[in-house]
Tab-separated table of C-alpha atoms in Angstrom:
chain	number	residue	atom	x	y	z
A	28	MET	CA	104.220	58.515	116.221
A	29	ASN	CA	102.125	55.914	114.377
A	30	ARG	CA	105.094	53.584	114.044
A	31	ALA	CA	105.917	53.950	117.736
A	32	LEU	CA	102.342	53.065	118.707
A	33	ASP	CA	102.373	50.111	116.320
A	34	ALA	CA	105.536	48.815	117.972
A	35	LEU	CA	104.049	49.351	121.429
A	36	THR	CA	100.851	47.527	120.444
A	37	LEU	CA	102.836	44.582	119.087
A	38	ALA	CA	104.903	44.462	122.289
A	39	ALA	CA	101.693	44.517	124.371
A	40	PHE	CA	100.246	41.661	122.314
A	41	LEU	CA	103.425	39.585	122.708
A	42	THR	CA	103.269	40.252	126.440
A	43	LEU	CA	99.681	39.001	126.350
A	44	VAL	CA	100.779	35.835	124.525
A	45	VAL	CA	103.481	35.166	127.107
A	46	GLY	CA	101.041	35.819	129.946
A	47	MET	CA	98.545	33.364	128.504
A	48	SER	CA	101.058	30.563	127.989
A	49	ASP	CA	99.994	28.804	131.204
A	50	ALA	CA	96.274	29.609	130.945
A	51	GLU	CA	93.700	26.857	130.625
A	52	ARG	CA	91.760	28.614	127.840
A	53	PRO	CA	94.153	30.938	125.994
A	54	VAL	CA	92.449	30.840	122.580
A	55	ALA	CA	89.612	33.295	123.163
A	56	PRO	CA	91.697	36.131	124.681
A	57	LEU	CA	94.418	35.639	122.077
A	58	ILE	CA	91.931	35.834	119.208
A	59	ALA	CA	90.407	38.972	120.723
A	60	GLY	CA	93.893	40.361	121.236
A	61	LEU	CA	94.819	39.589	117.626
A	62	VAL	CA	91.735	41.457	116.380
A	63	TYR	CA	92.664	44.343	118.677
A	64	LEU	CA	96.208	44.296	117.240
A	65	ALA	CA	94.954	44.380	113.645
A	66	LEU	CA	92.606	47.294	114.328
A	67	ALA	CA	95.236	49.180	116.322
A	68	THR	CA	97.880	48.921	113.614
A	69	ILE	CA	95.808	49.095	110.417
A	70	GLY	CA	92.523	50.703	111.414
A	71	PHE	CA	94.096	53.434	113.534
A	72	GLY	CA	96.276	54.698	110.679
A	73	TRP	CA	93.305	54.732	108.308
A	74	VAL	CA	91.090	56.626	110.765
A	75	ARG	CA	93.802	59.149	111.561
A	76	ARG	CA	94.489	59.851	107.903
A	77	ARG	CA	90.793	60.554	107.284
A	78	GLY	CA	90.802	63.074	110.090
A	79	ARG	CA	87.048	62.908	110.674
A	80	ARG	CA	85.353	62.954	114.058
A	81	TRP	CA	82.774	60.185	113.850
A	82	PRO	CA	85.042	57.456	112.438
A	83	ALA	CA	87.491	58.325	115.216
A	84	ILE	CA	84.784	58.052	117.890
A	85	ALA	CA	83.603	54.737	116.433
A	86	TYR	CA	87.154	53.380	116.400
A	87	VAL	CA	87.767	54.361	120.038
A	88	ALA	CA	84.449	52.849	121.148
A	89	VAL	CA	85.117	49.538	119.372
A	90	GLN	CA	88.678	49.301	120.690
A	91	LEU	CA	87.585	50.179	124.229
A	92	ALA	CA	84.989	47.415	124.217
A	93	LEU	CA	87.448	44.970	122.665
A	94	GLY	CA	90.054	45.957	125.229
A	95	TYR	CA	87.587	45.195	128.041
A	96	VAL	CA	86.976	41.764	126.483
A	97	VAL	CA	90.683	40.981	126.266
A	98	PHE	CA	91.204	42.231	129.811
A	99	VAL	CA	88.410	40.073	131.277
A	100	LEU	CA	89.151	36.933	129.247
A	101	SER	CA	92.871	37.093	129.998
A	102	GLY	CA	92.338	37.546	133.720
A	103	ALA	CA	93.700	41.102	133.904
A	104	THR	CA	97.153	40.252	132.563
A	105	VAL	CA	99.841	42.893	132.027
A	106	GLY	CA	99.484	42.558	128.252
A	107	ALA	CA	95.788	43.434	128.429
A	108	VAL	CA	96.584	46.508	130.549
A	109	LEU	CA	99.195	47.639	128.034
A	110	LEU	CA	96.692	47.314	125.184
A	111	LEU	CA	94.292	49.649	126.989
A	112	LEU	CA	97.079	52.151	127.613
A	113	VAL	CA	97.894	52.082	123.902
A	114	LEU	CA	94.273	53.022	123.254
A	115	VAL	CA	94.642	55.995	125.611
A	116	SER	CA	97.570	57.326	123.573
A	117	GLN	CA	95.692	56.790	120.324
A	118	THR	CA	92.675	58.613	121.703
A	119	VAL	CA	94.794	61.708	122.419
A	120	LEU	CA	95.813	61.707	118.754
A	121	LEU	CA	92.278	61.176	117.416
A	122	LEU	CA	89.942	63.097	119.712
A	123	SER	CA	89.848	66.362	121.592
A	124	LEU	CA	91.230	66.669	125.111
A	125	ARG	CA	87.694	66.268	126.454
A	126	GLY	CA	87.233	63.017	124.528
A	127	ALA	CA	90.628	61.747	125.697
A	128	ALA	CA	89.707	62.565	129.303
A	129	VAL	CA	86.511	60.531	128.985
A	130	VAL	CA	88.457	57.487	127.759
A	131	VAL	CA	91.040	57.902	130.549
A	132	CYS	CA	88.214	57.822	133.079
A	133	LEU	CA	86.548	54.777	131.438
A	134	VAL	CA	89.647	52.578	131.208
A	135	PRO	CA	89.781	51.731	134.964
A	136	PHE	CA	86.236	50.344	134.805
A	137	ALA	CA	87.734	47.172	133.362
A	138	HIS	CA	88.261	46.178	137.012
A	139	LEU	CA	84.549	46.239	137.877
A	140	GLY	CA	84.340	42.462	138.132
A	141	MET	CA	86.844	42.306	140.972
A	142	ALA	CA	86.230	42.577	144.704
A	143	TRP	CA	85.708	46.196	145.536
A	144	ARG	CA	88.984	46.585	147.462
A	145	ASP	CA	91.053	44.916	144.760
A	146	GLY	CA	89.095	46.652	142.041
A	147	LEU	CA	89.578	50.054	143.662
A	148	ARG	CA	93.297	49.498	144.144
A	149	GLU	CA	93.891	48.178	140.643
A	150	GLY	CA	91.548	50.738	139.102
A	151	LEU	CA	93.376	53.676	140.715
A	152	GLY	CA	96.662	52.243	139.504
A	153	MET	CA	95.355	51.930	135.962
A	154	LEU	CA	93.901	55.438	136.164
A	155	ALA	CA	97.307	56.821	137.126
A	156	ALA	CA	98.947	54.903	134.276
A	157	ALA	CA	96.298	56.118	131.818
A	158	VAL	CA	96.759	59.731	132.913
A	159	PHE	CA	100.506	59.374	132.528
A	160	ALA	CA	100.144	57.891	129.024
A	161	ALA	CA	97.708	60.621	127.986
A	162	VAL	CA	99.887	63.447	129.315
A	163	LEU	CA	103.021	61.995	127.741
A	164	THR	CA	101.312	61.637	124.368
A	165	TYR	CA	99.845	65.131	124.581
A	166	LEU	CA	103.246	66.648	125.360
A	167	PHE	CA	104.781	64.747	122.480
A	168	VAL	CA	102.096	66.028	120.117
A	169	ARG	CA	102.603	69.614	121.316
A	170	GLU	CA	106.345	69.274	120.839
A	171	GLN	CA	105.825	68.021	117.287
A	172	GLU	CA	103.415	70.863	116.541
A	173	ALA	CA	105.917	73.342	117.965
A	174	ARG	CA	108.589	71.938	115.662
A	175	VAL	CA	106.307	72.359	112.664
A	176	ARG	CA	105.445	75.932	113.642
A	177	LEU	CA	109.107	76.685	114.249
A	178	ARG	CA	109.974	75.470	110.762
A	179	GLU	CA	107.160	77.589	109.321
A	180	TYR	CA	108.363	80.643	111.248
A	181	ALA	CA	111.918	79.983	110.079
A	182	LEU	CA	110.742	79.858	106.458
A	183	GLN	CA	108.731	83.049	106.922
A	184	ALA	CA	111.700	84.763	108.527
A	185	GLU	CA	113.916	83.592	105.676
A	186	ARG	CA	111.493	84.928	103.075
A	187	LEU	CA	111.163	88.218	104.959
A	188	ALA	CA	114.933	88.544	105.291
A	189	ALA	CA	115.324	87.852	101.571
A	190	ALA	CA	112.721	90.495	100.732
A	191	GLN	CA	114.372	93.016	103.048
A	192	GLU	CA	117.759	92.244	101.533
A	193	ARG	CA	116.398	92.727	98.023
A	194	ASN	CA	114.922	96.071	99.057
A	195	ARG	CA	118.179	97.075	100.724
A	196	VAL	CA	120.237	96.149	97.669
A	197	ALA	CA	117.798	98.065	95.458
A	198	ARG	CA	118.139	101.123	97.699
A	199	ASP	CA	121.927	100.861	97.720
A	200	ILE	CA	122.086	100.559	93.937
A	201	HIS	CA	119.799	103.537	93.497
A	202	ASP	CA	121.379	105.684	96.189
A	203	GLY	CA	124.991	104.809	95.400
A	204	LEU	CA	125.367	103.944	91.746
A	205	GLY	CA	122.382	106.017	90.658
A	206	HIS	CA	123.754	109.080	92.421
A	207	SER	CA	127.213	108.648	90.920
A	208	LEU	CA	125.890	108.188	87.397
A	209	THR	CA	123.694	111.259	87.754
A	210	VAL	CA	126.730	113.324	88.777
A	211	VAL	CA	128.689	111.950	85.830
A	212	GLN	CA	125.823	112.783	83.491
A	213	MET	CA	125.594	116.359	84.736
A	214	GLN	CA	129.361	116.828	84.498
A	215	VAL	CA	129.452	115.507	80.933
A	216	LYS	CA	126.640	117.884	79.976
A	217	ALA	CA	128.497	120.789	81.599
A	218	ALA	CA	131.676	119.848	79.733
A	219	ARG	CA	129.880	119.671	76.405
A	220	ALA	CA	128.330	123.090	77.027
A	221	VAL	CA	131.741	124.792	77.345
A	222	LEU	CA	133.788	122.485	75.153
A	223	GLU	CA	134.174	124.959	72.253
A	224	GLN	CA	134.469	128.174	74.291
A	225	ASP	CA	136.671	126.893	77.136
A	226	PRO	CA	138.360	123.544	76.375
A	227	GLU	CA	140.479	123.647	79.531
A	228	ARG	CA	137.448	123.987	81.771
A	229	ALA	CA	135.696	121.237	79.829
A	230	ASP	CA	138.713	118.986	80.311
A	231	ALA	CA	138.716	119.662	84.069
A	232	VAL	CA	135.032	118.799	84.311
A	233	LEU	CA	135.568	115.617	82.312
A	234	LYS	CA	138.375	114.608	84.652
A	235	LYS	CA	135.969	114.980	87.580
A	236	ALA	CA	133.437	112.864	85.691
A	237	GLU	CA	136.109	110.251	85.080
A	238	ARG	CA	136.953	110.117	88.783
A	239	GLN	CA	133.271	109.868	89.665
A	240	ALA	CA	132.811	107.006	87.190
A	241	GLU	CA	135.818	105.205	88.691
A	242	GLU	CA	134.319	105.589	92.169
A	243	ALA	CA	130.992	104.253	90.910
A	244	LEU	CA	132.744	101.256	89.355
A	245	ALA	CA	134.599	100.599	92.604
A	246	GLU	CA	131.321	100.730	94.499
A	247	VAL	CA	129.768	98.224	92.091
A	248	ARG	CA	132.723	95.892	92.616
A	249	ARG	CA	132.391	96.191	96.377
A	250	SER	CA	128.674	95.460	96.150
A	251	VAL	CA	129.225	92.396	94.012
A	252	GLY	CA	131.911	91.165	96.372
A	253	ALA	CA	130.166	91.769	99.691
A	254	LEU	CA	126.604	92.937	98.847
A	255	ARG	CA	127.120	95.834	101.226
A	256	GLU	CA	130.018	98.120	101.872
A	257	PRO	CA	129.237	100.622	104.643
A	258	ARG	CA	130.015	104.245	104.078
A	259	PRO	CA	133.472	105.204	105.414
A	260	PRO	CA	133.271	106.146	109.099
A	261	VAL	CA	133.730	109.902	108.652
A	262	PRO	CA	131.698	112.509	110.557
A	263	LEU	CA	128.287	113.069	109.042
A	264	SER	CA	128.922	116.765	108.493
A	265	GLU	CA	132.056	115.992	106.476
A	266	ALA	CA	130.231	113.451	104.358
A	267	LEU	CA	127.479	115.985	103.706
A	268	ARG	CA	130.083	118.627	102.842
A	269	ALA	CA	131.470	116.281	100.196
A	270	LEU	CA	127.990	115.828	98.752
A	271	ALA	CA	127.486	119.591	98.660
A	272	ASP	CA	130.814	120.051	96.858
A	273	GLU	CA	129.843	117.394	94.306
A	274	ALA	CA	126.530	119.140	93.658
A	275	SER	CA	128.274	122.495	93.280
A	276	ALA	CA	130.783	121.010	90.846
A	277	ALA	CA	127.883	119.529	88.860
A	278	GLY	CA	126.357	122.982	88.338
A	279	VAL	CA	124.049	123.615	91.315
A	280	PRO	CA	125.772	125.732	94.004
A	281	THR	CA	125.043	123.992	97.298
A	282	SER	CA	125.747	125.093	100.857
A	283	LEU	CA	125.732	123.180	104.147
A	284	GLY	CA	124.454	124.558	107.439
A	285	VAL	CA	124.807	122.756	110.765
A	286	SER	CA	122.806	123.818	113.835
A	287	GLY	CA	123.613	122.632	117.344
A	288	ALA	CA	126.425	120.492	118.643
A	289	ALA	CA	127.089	117.335	116.665
A	290	ARG	CA	126.639	114.075	118.573
A	291	PRO	CA	127.064	110.387	117.744
A	292	LEU	CA	124.098	108.720	116.037
A	293	PRO	CA	123.170	105.071	115.500
A	294	ALA	CA	124.613	103.737	112.269
A	295	ASP	CA	121.223	103.245	110.597
A	296	ALA	CA	120.107	106.764	111.552
A	297	GLU	CA	123.292	108.332	110.178
A	298	GLU	CA	123.066	106.253	107.007
A	299	SER	CA	119.452	107.355	106.586
A	300	LEU	CA	120.368	111.044	106.782
A	301	TYR	CA	123.307	110.656	104.408
A	302	ARG	CA	121.278	108.773	101.808
A	303	ALA	CA	118.459	111.311	102.113
A	304	ALA	CA	120.889	114.141	101.339
A	305	GLN	CA	122.312	112.140	98.450
A	306	GLU	CA	118.904	111.421	96.943
A	307	GLY	CA	117.652	114.951	97.565
A	308	LEU	CA	120.576	116.574	95.757
A	309	THR	CA	120.297	114.069	92.920
A	310	ASN	CA	116.658	115.058	92.442
A	311	VAL	CA	117.547	118.751	92.602
A	312	ARG	CA	120.064	118.339	89.779
A	313	LYS	CA	117.781	116.154	87.664
A	314	HIS	CA	114.341	117.705	88.128
A	315	ALA	CA	114.273	120.974	90.083
A	316	ASP	CA	115.827	123.345	87.533
A	317	ALA	CA	117.267	125.144	90.572
A	318	THR	CA	120.038	127.746	90.763
A	319	ARG	CA	121.013	126.880	94.315
A	320	ALA	CA	120.435	124.263	96.971
A	321	GLU	CA	121.041	123.984	100.683
A	322	LEU	CA	121.628	121.171	103.173
A	323	ARG	CA	120.594	121.835	106.767
A	324	LEU	CA	121.598	119.481	109.557
A	325	ASP	CA	119.828	120.267	112.827
A	326	TYR	CA	121.072	118.845	116.158
A	327	THR	CA	119.101	121.277	118.328
A	328	ARG	CA	116.230	118.875	119.032
A	329	PRO	CA	116.781	116.933	122.292
A	330	ALA	CA	115.966	113.454	121.007
A	331	ALA	CA	116.059	113.723	117.217
A	332	VAL	CA	118.232	114.944	114.374
A	333	ARG	CA	116.725	116.543	111.294
A	334	LEU	CA	118.122	116.932	107.794
A	335	GLU	CA	116.601	119.214	105.163
A	336	VAL	CA	117.435	119.449	101.465
A	337	ARG	CA	116.139	122.744	100.095
A	338	ASP	CA	116.177	124.207	96.593
A	339	ASN	CA	114.743	127.216	94.796
A	340	GLY	CA	113.588	125.285	91.770
A	341	VAL	CA	110.274	124.851	90.041
A	342	GLY	CA	108.718	122.785	92.838
A	343	LEU	CA	106.227	119.988	92.419
A	344	ASP	CA	103.068	120.270	90.380
A	345	PRO	CA	100.156	119.263	92.682
A	346	ALA	CA	98.707	117.216	89.823
A	347	VAL	CA	101.773	114.956	89.672
A	348	GLY	CA	103.156	115.446	93.167
A	349	ALA	CA	102.070	112.053	94.489
A	350	ALA	CA	103.589	110.245	91.520
A	351	ALA	CA	106.803	112.224	91.818
A	352	THR	CA	107.240	111.266	95.470
A	353	ALA	CA	106.597	107.592	94.790
A	354	GLY	CA	109.790	106.954	92.816
A	355	TYR	CA	112.343	104.373	93.839
A	356	GLY	CA	114.727	106.937	95.302
A	357	LEU	CA	112.281	108.637	97.640
A	358	LEU	CA	110.742	105.272	98.479
A	359	GLY	CA	114.185	104.141	99.579
A	360	VAL	CA	114.623	107.298	101.668
A	361	ARG	CA	111.266	106.702	103.329
A	362	GLU	CA	112.093	103.044	104.038
A	363	ARG	CA	115.497	103.893	105.505
A	364	ALA	CA	113.982	106.555	107.735
A	365	ALA	CA	111.252	104.187	108.934
A	366	HIS	CA	113.831	101.452	109.604
A	367	ALA	CA	115.758	103.905	111.774
A	368	GLY	CA	112.557	104.853	113.639
A	369	GLY	CA	112.127	108.185	111.886
A	370	ARG	CA	110.047	109.720	109.122
A	371	MET	CA	110.345	111.565	105.824
A	372	SER	CA	108.290	114.441	104.460
A	373	ILE	CA	108.296	116.716	101.405
A	374	GLU	CA	107.054	120.278	101.206
A	375	SER	CA	106.748	121.979	97.840
A	376	GLU	CA	104.861	124.680	95.985
A	377	PRO	CA	104.976	125.313	92.245
A	378	GLY	CA	107.648	127.920	91.525
A	379	GLN	CA	108.729	128.078	95.190
A	380	GLY	CA	111.123	125.150	95.336
A	381	SER	CA	110.998	122.027	97.489
A	382	THR	CA	112.167	120.842	100.873
A	383	LEU	CA	112.893	117.209	101.615
A	384	SER	CA	112.995	116.548	105.371
A	385	VAL	CA	114.122	113.456	107.221
A	386	GLU	CA	114.030	113.224	111.024
A	387	VAL	CA	115.473	110.280	112.943
A	388	PRO	CA	115.920	109.554	116.643
A	389	GLY	CA	119.298	110.375	118.034
């Protein structure tokens, strides 16, 4: 914008020089115009960089007076008019809208020395031109500010998207790979427990652990290749049945109960319920010391679907309950539920087991 105004000021001064080529006394207006040009190109940039109010007001006042001098000495040439219009644009950049409006109203007074009819006609014309210059400059400034804000918003959105993606990847690693490794760990422990008494059973359990490890490795490869591989599009009840069978094979008999008629759910809601069941059963196997667990999928609510993971384990100690529910896994469950528009809750009593509940719209 500064360079454009510098070019416009230079063009106005050259127009003044051409207009004064046939004048009897061209020296005085040209010297005044040259001083105006120097202040408009050098002084304006300095004042704008300082960004202070009083230097800006002083600059506008000096240039307005100098513009009047050039206008009168030159005999109201086009170049002198253009210099005053340049000042209007500069004022919009330096002062508030109120200050710019004052300058717009003062510019036409350069015609006071004329006959009142001519002065009124020329003054109204200059007023219209000054208003146009001020509005055009103001719109340009707003457009530039909007571009800056848009870039800032784009950067903020990019940072937010990156943070959300990091959280999503962390949840997927915990819910997918973490679950698989936990199952493998439990199966290896079960195999070691019966290795001497029942080698065949131990071998069967180890084969299941091997398959689980292969699936975990495949999931890691998919994640590295695409950062996200959605769960196969199978019905939610079937996916939960597979989780229950895995938990049973790992040593905690787990049942699945479905209430109400199944209905399609948004992808994020279904993923939230599946991951909640996965994390809940993982915690049951790792921490609950339970002899049985149960998954309950409830479609009976008119506008929501609820999943519960229940166990008959040791429950949560009230003294450490808050810390236990703040782990990465449950944090991921809570975030997924919130992203789907739902909520997560945990109910537990020492020695009475625990119930993890997730309810999502659907």
